[in-house]
Amino acid sequence: MGNPVNVNGVTLELKYFRKFDTNINVENVPTGPLVNMSRDESGNSATPNIVTVLAYLPDNTLNPVENTNGLQLQGNEVYLNYYGVTSTQIVNKDGGYDTVSCRDFRVEFNCDEVASLYDLYYVQFAYQLDAGTPSVDMILVRSENDDPETDRGTVTVPSTPPPPTTTVK
Protein backbone atom coordinates (compact mmCIF):
# COMPACT_ATOMS: atom_id res chain seq x y z
CA MET A 1 0.00 0.00 0.00
CA GLY A 2 2.81 2.41 0.85
CA ASN A 3 6.52 2.81 0.38
CA PRO A 4 8.68 1.37 3.18
CA VAL A 5 10.25 3.88 5.59
CA ASN A 6 13.32 3.20 7.76
CA VAL A 7 13.39 4.80 11.22
CA ASN A 8 15.86 3.98 14.02
CA GLY A 9 16.88 0.56 12.63
CA VAL A 10 13.34 -0.56 11.81
CA THR A 11 11.72 -0.61 8.37
CA LEU A 12 7.98 0.19 8.46
CA GLU A 13 5.54 -0.60 5.67
CA LEU A 14 1.85 0.29 5.64
CA LYS A 15 -0.34 -2.68 4.69
CA TYR A 16 -3.82 -1.26 5.24
CA PHE A 17 -5.46 1.92 6.54
CA ARG A 18 -9.11 2.90 6.55
CA LYS A 19 -11.81 4.57 8.61
CA PHE A 20 -13.79 1.73 10.14
CA ASP A 21 -16.58 3.46 12.10
CA THR A 22 -17.62 7.07 12.71
CA ASN A 23 -19.35 9.30 15.27
CA ILE A 24 -18.39 7.26 18.35
CA ASN A 25 -19.31 9.11 21.55
CA VAL A 26 -16.35 9.98 23.79
CA GLU A 27 -17.78 7.83 26.63
CA ASN A 28 -17.38 4.74 24.42
CA VAL A 29 -13.75 5.38 23.47
CA PRO A 30 -11.00 3.45 25.31
CA THR A 31 -7.96 5.43 26.47
CA GLY A 32 -5.60 3.74 24.00
CA PRO A 33 -5.57 1.75 20.78
CA LEU A 34 -6.35 -1.95 20.56
CA VAL A 35 -3.41 -3.94 19.16
CA ASN A 36 -2.71 -7.40 17.77
CA MET A 37 0.73 -8.64 16.70
CA SER A 38 1.28 -11.64 14.43
CA ARG A 39 4.29 -13.24 16.20
CA ASP A 40 7.05 -12.60 18.67
CA GLU A 41 10.11 -10.70 17.50
CA SER A 42 12.66 -13.34 18.36
CA GLY A 43 11.76 -15.41 15.30
CA ASN A 44 13.21 -15.18 11.80
CA SER A 45 14.39 -11.58 11.29
CA ALA A 46 13.89 -11.93 7.52
CA THR A 47 10.13 -12.22 8.07
CA PRO A 48 8.34 -8.93 8.84
CA ASN A 49 6.25 -8.58 12.00
CA ILE A 50 2.63 -7.68 11.26
CA VAL A 51 0.79 -5.38 13.68
CA THR A 52 -2.91 -4.51 13.53
CA VAL A 53 -4.15 -1.45 15.40
CA LEU A 54 -7.63 -0.10 16.04
CA ALA A 55 -7.06 3.60 16.81
CA TYR A 56 -9.67 6.13 17.89
CA LEU A 57 -9.04 9.59 16.43
CA PRO A 58 -11.11 12.73 17.11
CA ASP A 59 -13.77 13.65 14.58
CA ASN A 60 -12.62 17.29 14.85
CA THR A 61 -10.38 19.08 12.37
CA LEU A 62 -6.84 17.73 12.56
CA ASN A 63 -3.74 19.91 12.13
CA PRO A 64 -0.41 18.79 10.63
CA VAL A 65 1.73 16.68 13.00
CA GLU A 66 5.29 17.64 13.92
CA ASN A 67 6.99 14.24 13.44
CA THR A 68 6.66 13.06 9.85
CA ASN A 69 9.51 10.51 9.89
CA GLY A 70 7.23 7.44 9.95
CA LEU A 71 4.38 6.18 7.81
CA GLN A 72 1.98 8.77 6.43
CA LEU A 73 -1.55 7.53 7.11
CA GLN A 74 -3.74 10.52 6.24
CA GLY A 75 -2.21 13.60 4.62
CA ASN A 76 0.04 15.40 7.10
CA GLU A 77 -2.56 14.95 9.86
CA VAL A 78 -2.09 11.27 10.89
CA TYR A 79 1.22 9.38 11.03
CA LEU A 80 2.45 6.10 12.45
CA ASN A 81 5.81 6.95 14.03
CA TYR A 82 8.45 4.78 15.68
CA TYR A 83 10.39 6.15 18.66
CA GLY A 84 12.88 3.34 19.29
CA VAL A 85 13.19 1.12 22.36
CA THR A 86 12.02 2.19 25.80
CA SER A 87 11.97 0.49 29.20
CA THR A 88 8.50 0.03 30.67
CA GLN A 89 7.20 -1.39 33.92
CA ILE A 90 4.51 -4.06 33.72
CA VAL A 91 2.63 -5.89 36.46
CA ASN A 92 3.92 -9.43 37.02
CA LYS A 93 1.97 -12.47 38.23
CA ASP A 94 3.09 -11.88 41.84
CA GLY A 95 1.58 -8.36 41.91
CA GLY A 96 4.96 -6.63 41.65
CA TYR A 97 6.55 -5.02 38.63
CA ASP A 98 9.00 -6.17 36.00
CA THR A 99 10.88 -3.84 33.67
CA VAL A 100 10.80 -4.91 30.03
CA SER A 101 12.17 -3.40 26.82
CA CYS A 102 9.50 -2.29 24.34
CA ARG A 103 9.37 -0.90 20.82
CA ASP A 104 7.47 2.40 20.97
CA PHE A 105 5.04 2.98 18.07
CA ARG A 106 2.57 5.87 18.07
CA VAL A 107 -0.41 6.76 15.88
CA GLU A 108 0.00 10.53 16.03
CA PHE A 109 -2.38 13.36 15.22
CA ASN A 110 -2.76 17.01 16.24
CA CYS A 111 -6.15 18.22 17.38
CA ASP A 112 -6.43 21.51 19.28
CA GLU A 113 -10.09 21.08 20.27
CA VAL A 114 -11.58 18.77 22.88
CA ALA A 115 -13.49 16.10 20.96
CA SER A 116 -16.88 14.65 21.84
CA LEU A 117 -17.00 12.30 18.83
CA TYR A 118 -14.31 9.94 17.55
CA ASP A 119 -13.74 7.84 14.45
CA LEU A 120 -12.32 4.32 14.58
CA TYR A 121 -9.45 3.57 12.19
CA TYR A 122 -8.05 0.19 11.19
CA VAL A 123 -4.26 0.33 10.69
CA GLN A 124 -2.14 -2.65 9.66
CA PHE A 125 1.60 -2.29 9.25
CA ALA A 126 4.64 -4.49 8.95
CA TYR A 127 7.97 -3.81 10.55
CA GLN A 128 11.27 -5.50 9.99
CA LEU A 129 14.45 -5.14 12.03
CA ASP A 130 17.66 -4.11 10.29
CA ALA A 131 20.52 -6.61 10.59
CA GLY A 132 22.03 -6.40 14.06
CA THR A 133 18.99 -4.74 15.67
CA PRO A 134 18.20 -6.70 18.85
CA SER A 135 14.69 -7.96 19.54
CA VAL A 136 12.61 -6.63 22.46
CA ASP A 137 10.22 -8.15 24.98
CA MET A 138 7.07 -6.27 23.89
CA ILE A 139 5.76 -3.52 21.65
CA LEU A 140 3.83 -0.42 22.73
CA VAL A 141 1.36 1.24 20.39
CA ARG A 142 -0.20 4.48 21.52
CA SER A 143 -2.55 7.06 20.08
CA GLU A 144 -1.01 10.41 20.81
CA ASN A 145 -2.28 13.92 20.22
CA ASP A 146 0.54 16.41 19.56
CA ASP A 147 -1.54 19.02 21.43
CA PRO A 148 -0.92 18.32 25.16
CA GLU A 149 -4.01 20.25 26.26
CA THR A 150 -6.44 17.94 24.44
CA ASP A 151 -4.49 14.63 24.53
CA ARG A 152 -6.46 11.82 26.15
CA GLY A 153 -3.16 9.99 26.64
CA THR A 154 -2.35 6.37 27.33
CA VAL A 155 -0.85 5.23 30.61
CA THR A 156 2.01 2.82 29.92
CA VAL A 157 3.54 2.58 33.41
CA PRO A 158 1.13 1.10 35.95
CA SER A 159 0.41 3.13 39.07
CA THR A 160 0.80 1.56 42.50
CA PRO A 161 -2.39 -0.42 43.10
CA PRO A 162 -4.28 0.06 46.36
CA PRO A 163 -3.79 -2.69 48.94
CA PRO A 164 -6.31 -5.55 48.66
CA THR A 165 -9.27 -5.46 50.98
CA THR A 166 -10.96 -8.45 52.54
CA THR A 167 -14.23 -8.88 54.33
CA VAL A 168 -14.48 -11.36 57.17
CA LYS A 169 -17.90 -12.83 57.91
mmCIF file of C-alpha atoms in Angstrom:
data_model
loop_
_atom_site.group_PDB
_atom_site.id
_atom_site.type_symbol
_atom_site.label_atom_id
_atom_site.label_comp_id
_atom_site.label_asym_id
_atom_site.label_seq_id
_atom_site.Cartn_x
_atom_site.Cartn_y
_atom_site.Cartn_z
ATOM 1 C CA MET A 1 0.000 0.000 0.000
ATOM 2 C CA GLY A 2 2.809 2.408 0.852
ATOM 3 C CA ASN A 3 6.517 2.808 0.380
ATOM 4 C CA PRO A 4 8.685 1.371 3.180
ATOM 5 C CA VAL A 5 10.251 3.883 5.591
ATOM 6 C CA ASN A 6 13.322 3.199 7.759
ATOM 7 C CA VAL A 7 13.394 4.797 11.219
ATOM 8 C CA ASN A 8 15.863 3.978 14.021
ATOM 9 C CA GLY A 9 16.883 0.563 12.632
ATOM 10 C CA VAL A 10 13.342 -0.563 11.812
ATOM 11 C CA THR A 11 11.722 -0.606 8.372
ATOM 12 C CA LEU A 12 7.982 0.192 8.457
ATOM 13 C CA GLU A 13 5.537 -0.596 5.670
ATOM 14 C CA LEU A 14 1.848 0.295 5.639
ATOM 15 C CA LYS A 15 -0.338 -2.677 4.691
ATOM 16 C CA TYR A 16 -3.824 -1.261 5.240
ATOM 17 C CA PHE A 17 -5.461 1.922 6.543
ATOM 18 C CA ARG A 18 -9.108 2.903 6.554
ATOM 19 C CA LYS A 19 -11.809 4.573 8.607
ATOM 20 C CA PHE A 20 -13.794 1.733 10.140
ATOM 21 C CA ASP A 21 -16.575 3.458 12.104
ATOM 22 C CA THR A 22 -17.623 7.069 12.714
ATOM 23 C CA ASN A 23 -19.345 9.296 15.274
ATOM 24 C CA ILE A 24 -18.389 7.257 18.349
ATOM 25 C CA ASN A 25 -19.310 9.106 21.548
ATOM 26 C CA VAL A 26 -16.347 9.981 23.789
ATOM 27 C CA GLU A 27 -17.784 7.828 26.630
ATOM 28 C CA ASN A 28 -17.378 4.741 24.423
ATOM 29 C CA VAL A 29 -13.750 5.379 23.474
ATOM 30 C CA PRO A 30 -11.002 3.453 25.310
ATOM 31 C CA THR A 31 -7.958 5.426 26.471
ATOM 32 C CA GLY A 32 -5.602 3.739 23.995
ATOM 33 C CA PRO A 33 -5.569 1.751 20.776
ATOM 34 C CA LEU A 34 -6.355 -1.954 20.562
ATOM 35 C CA VAL A 35 -3.412 -3.936 19.163
ATOM 36 C CA ASN A 36 -2.707 -7.396 17.769
ATOM 37 C CA MET A 37 0.734 -8.645 16.702
ATOM 38 C CA SER A 38 1.284 -11.642 14.434
ATOM 39 C CA ARG A 39 4.290 -13.240 16.195
ATOM 40 C CA ASP A 40 7.054 -12.600 18.667
ATOM 41 C CA GLU A 41 10.108 -10.702 17.501
ATOM 42 C CA SER A 42 12.662 -13.339 18.365
ATOM 43 C CA GLY A 43 11.761 -15.412 15.298
ATOM 44 C CA ASN A 44 13.207 -15.177 11.799
ATOM 45 C CA SER A 45 14.394 -11.575 11.293
ATOM 46 C CA ALA A 46 13.893 -11.927 7.523
ATOM 47 C CA THR A 47 10.134 -12.220 8.072
ATOM 48 C CA PRO A 48 8.341 -8.931 8.841
ATOM 49 C CA ASN A 49 6.246 -8.583 11.997
ATOM 50 C CA ILE A 50 2.630 -7.679 11.256
ATOM 51 C CA VAL A 51 0.793 -5.377 13.680
ATOM 52 C CA THR A 52 -2.912 -4.511 13.535
ATOM 53 C CA VAL A 53 -4.147 -1.448 15.405
ATOM 54 C CA LEU A 54 -7.634 -0.096 16.040
ATOM 55 C CA ALA A 55 -7.064 3.604 16.809
ATOM 56 C CA TYR A 56 -9.673 6.134 17.887
ATOM 57 C CA LEU A 57 -9.042 9.589 16.430
ATOM 58 C CA PRO A 58 -11.107 12.726 17.105
ATOM 59 C CA ASP A 59 -13.775 13.645 14.581
ATOM 60 C CA ASN A 60 -12.619 17.292 14.852
ATOM 61 C CA THR A 61 -10.379 19.084 12.373
ATOM 62 C CA LEU A 62 -6.837 17.734 12.556
ATOM 63 C CA ASN A 63 -3.741 19.911 12.126
ATOM 64 C CA PRO A 64 -0.409 18.787 10.627
ATOM 65 C CA VAL A 65 1.730 16.684 13.000
ATOM 66 C CA GLU A 66 5.291 17.636 13.924
ATOM 67 C CA ASN A 67 6.993 14.244 13.443
ATOM 68 C CA THR A 68 6.657 13.060 9.848
ATOM 69 C CA ASN A 69 9.507 10.506 9.890
ATOM 70 C CA GLY A 70 7.233 7.438 9.953
ATOM 71 C CA LEU A 71 4.375 6.182 7.811
ATOM 72 C CA GLN A 72 1.980 8.770 6.428
ATOM 73 C CA LEU A 73 -1.549 7.526 7.113
ATOM 74 C CA GLN A 74 -3.741 10.523 6.244
ATOM 75 C CA GLY A 75 -2.211 13.600 4.624
ATOM 76 C CA ASN A 76 0.044 15.398 7.101
ATOM 77 C CA GLU A 77 -2.560 14.946 9.862
ATOM 78 C CA VAL A 78 -2.088 11.275 10.889
ATOM 79 C CA TYR A 79 1.218 9.377 11.035
ATOM 80 C CA LEU A 80 2.453 6.104 12.450
ATOM 81 C CA ASN A 81 5.811 6.951 14.030
ATOM 82 C CA TYR A 82 8.454 4.783 15.675
ATOM 83 C CA TYR A 83 10.391 6.148 18.664
ATOM 84 C CA GLY A 84 12.881 3.343 19.293
ATOM 85 C CA VAL A 85 13.193 1.116 22.361
ATOM 86 C CA THR A 86 12.019 2.191 25.797
ATOM 87 C CA SER A 87 11.970 0.493 29.202
ATOM 88 C CA THR A 88 8.499 0.029 30.666
ATOM 89 C CA GLN A 89 7.204 -1.394 33.923
ATOM 90 C CA ILE A 90 4.508 -4.063 33.718
ATOM 91 C CA VAL A 91 2.632 -5.891 36.456
ATOM 92 C CA ASN A 92 3.921 -9.433 37.016
ATOM 93 C CA LYS A 93 1.970 -12.466 38.227
ATOM 94 C CA ASP A 94 3.087 -11.877 41.840
ATOM 95 C CA GLY A 95 1.580 -8.360 41.912
ATOM 96 C CA GLY A 96 4.962 -6.634 41.647
ATOM 97 C CA TYR A 97 6.552 -5.016 38.631
ATOM 98 C CA ASP A 98 8.997 -6.173 35.996
ATOM 99 C CA THR A 99 10.876 -3.840 33.672
ATOM 100 C CA VAL A 100 10.803 -4.906 30.028
ATOM 101 C CA SER A 101 12.169 -3.401 26.823
ATOM 102 C CA CYS A 102 9.502 -2.286 24.337
ATOM 103 C CA ARG A 103 9.365 -0.899 20.818
ATOM 104 C CA ASP A 104 7.473 2.401 20.967
ATOM 105 C CA PHE A 105 5.036 2.980 18.072
ATOM 106 C CA ARG A 106 2.568 5.869 18.065
ATOM 107 C CA VAL A 107 -0.408 6.759 15.883
ATOM 108 C CA GLU A 108 0.000 10.533 16.032
ATOM 109 C CA PHE A 109 -2.376 13.357 15.225
ATOM 110 C CA ASN A 110 -2.755 17.006 16.242
ATOM 111 C CA CYS A 111 -6.150 18.223 17.377
ATOM 112 C CA ASP A 112 -6.433 21.508 19.282
ATOM 113 C CA GLU A 113 -10.095 21.080 20.267
ATOM 114 C CA VAL A 114 -11.580 18.773 22.880
ATOM 115 C CA ALA A 115 -13.489 16.099 20.964
ATOM 116 C CA SER A 116 -16.884 14.652 21.843
ATOM 117 C CA LEU A 117 -17.003 12.302 18.831
ATOM 118 C CA TYR A 118 -14.311 9.939 17.547
ATOM 119 C CA ASP A 119 -13.740 7.842 14.447
ATOM 120 C CA LEU A 120 -12.318 4.323 14.580
ATOM 121 C CA TYR A 121 -9.452 3.568 12.188
ATOM 122 C CA TYR A 122 -8.047 0.191 11.190
ATOM 123 C CA VAL A 123 -4.264 0.327 10.690
ATOM 124 C CA GLN A 124 -2.143 -2.654 9.662
ATOM 125 C CA PHE A 125 1.598 -2.289 9.246
ATOM 126 C CA ALA A 126 4.643 -4.495 8.948
ATOM 127 C CA TYR A 127 7.969 -3.806 10.551
ATOM 128 C CA GLN A 128 11.272 -5.504 9.992
ATOM 129 C CA LEU A 129 14.450 -5.140 12.028
ATOM 130 C CA ASP A 130 17.657 -4.110 10.293
ATOM 131 C CA ALA A 131 20.522 -6.608 10.590
ATOM 132 C CA GLY A 132 22.029 -6.403 14.064
ATOM 133 C CA THR A 133 18.991 -4.745 15.667
ATOM 134 C CA PRO A 134 18.203 -6.698 18.851
ATOM 135 C CA SER A 135 14.692 -7.962 19.541
ATOM 136 C CA VAL A 136 12.612 -6.628 22.461
ATOM 137 C CA ASP A 137 10.217 -8.149 24.983
ATOM 138 C CA MET A 138 7.070 -6.269 23.889
ATOM 139 C CA ILE A 139 5.756 -3.518 21.654
ATOM 140 C CA LEU A 140 3.825 -0.421 22.728
ATOM 141 C CA VAL A 141 1.362 1.237 20.393
ATOM 142 C CA ARG A 142 -0.202 4.477 21.521
ATOM 143 C CA SER A 143 -2.549 7.062 20.083
ATOM 144 C CA GLU A 144 -1.013 10.409 20.814
ATOM 145 C CA ASN A 145 -2.277 13.915 20.225
ATOM 146 C CA ASP A 146 0.540 16.413 19.556
ATOM 147 C CA ASP A 147 -1.540 19.018 21.432
ATOM 148 C CA PRO A 148 -0.921 18.322 25.156
ATOM 149 C CA GLU A 149 -4.011 20.251 26.263
ATOM 150 C CA THR A 150 -6.438 17.938 24.436
ATOM 151 C CA ASP A 151 -4.493 14.635 24.533
ATOM 152 C CA ARG A 152 -6.464 11.820 26.146
ATOM 153 C CA GLY A 153 -3.155 9.990 26.637
ATOM 154 C CA THR A 154 -2.347 6.373 27.332
ATOM 155 C CA VAL A 155 -0.850 5.227 30.610
ATOM 156 C CA THR A 156 2.007 2.820 29.923
ATOM 157 C CA VAL A 157 3.538 2.577 33.408
ATOM 158 C CA PRO A 158 1.130 1.101 35.954
ATOM 159 C CA SER A 159 0.407 3.128 39.067
ATOM 160 C CA THR A 160 0.802 1.563 42.498
ATOM 161 C CA PRO A 161 -2.393 -0.424 43.097
ATOM 162 C CA PRO A 162 -4.282 0.055 46.357
ATOM 163 C CA PRO A 163 -3.795 -2.691 48.936
ATOM 164 C CA PRO A 164 -6.306 -5.551 48.655
ATOM 165 C CA THR A 165 -9.272 -5.463 50.981
ATOM 166 C CA THR A 166 -10.956 -8.452 52.536
ATOM 167 C CA THR A 167 -14.227 -8.884 54.331
ATOM 168 C CA VAL A 168 -14.481 -11.356 57.172
ATOM 169 C CA LYS A 169 -17.896 -12.827 57.910
#
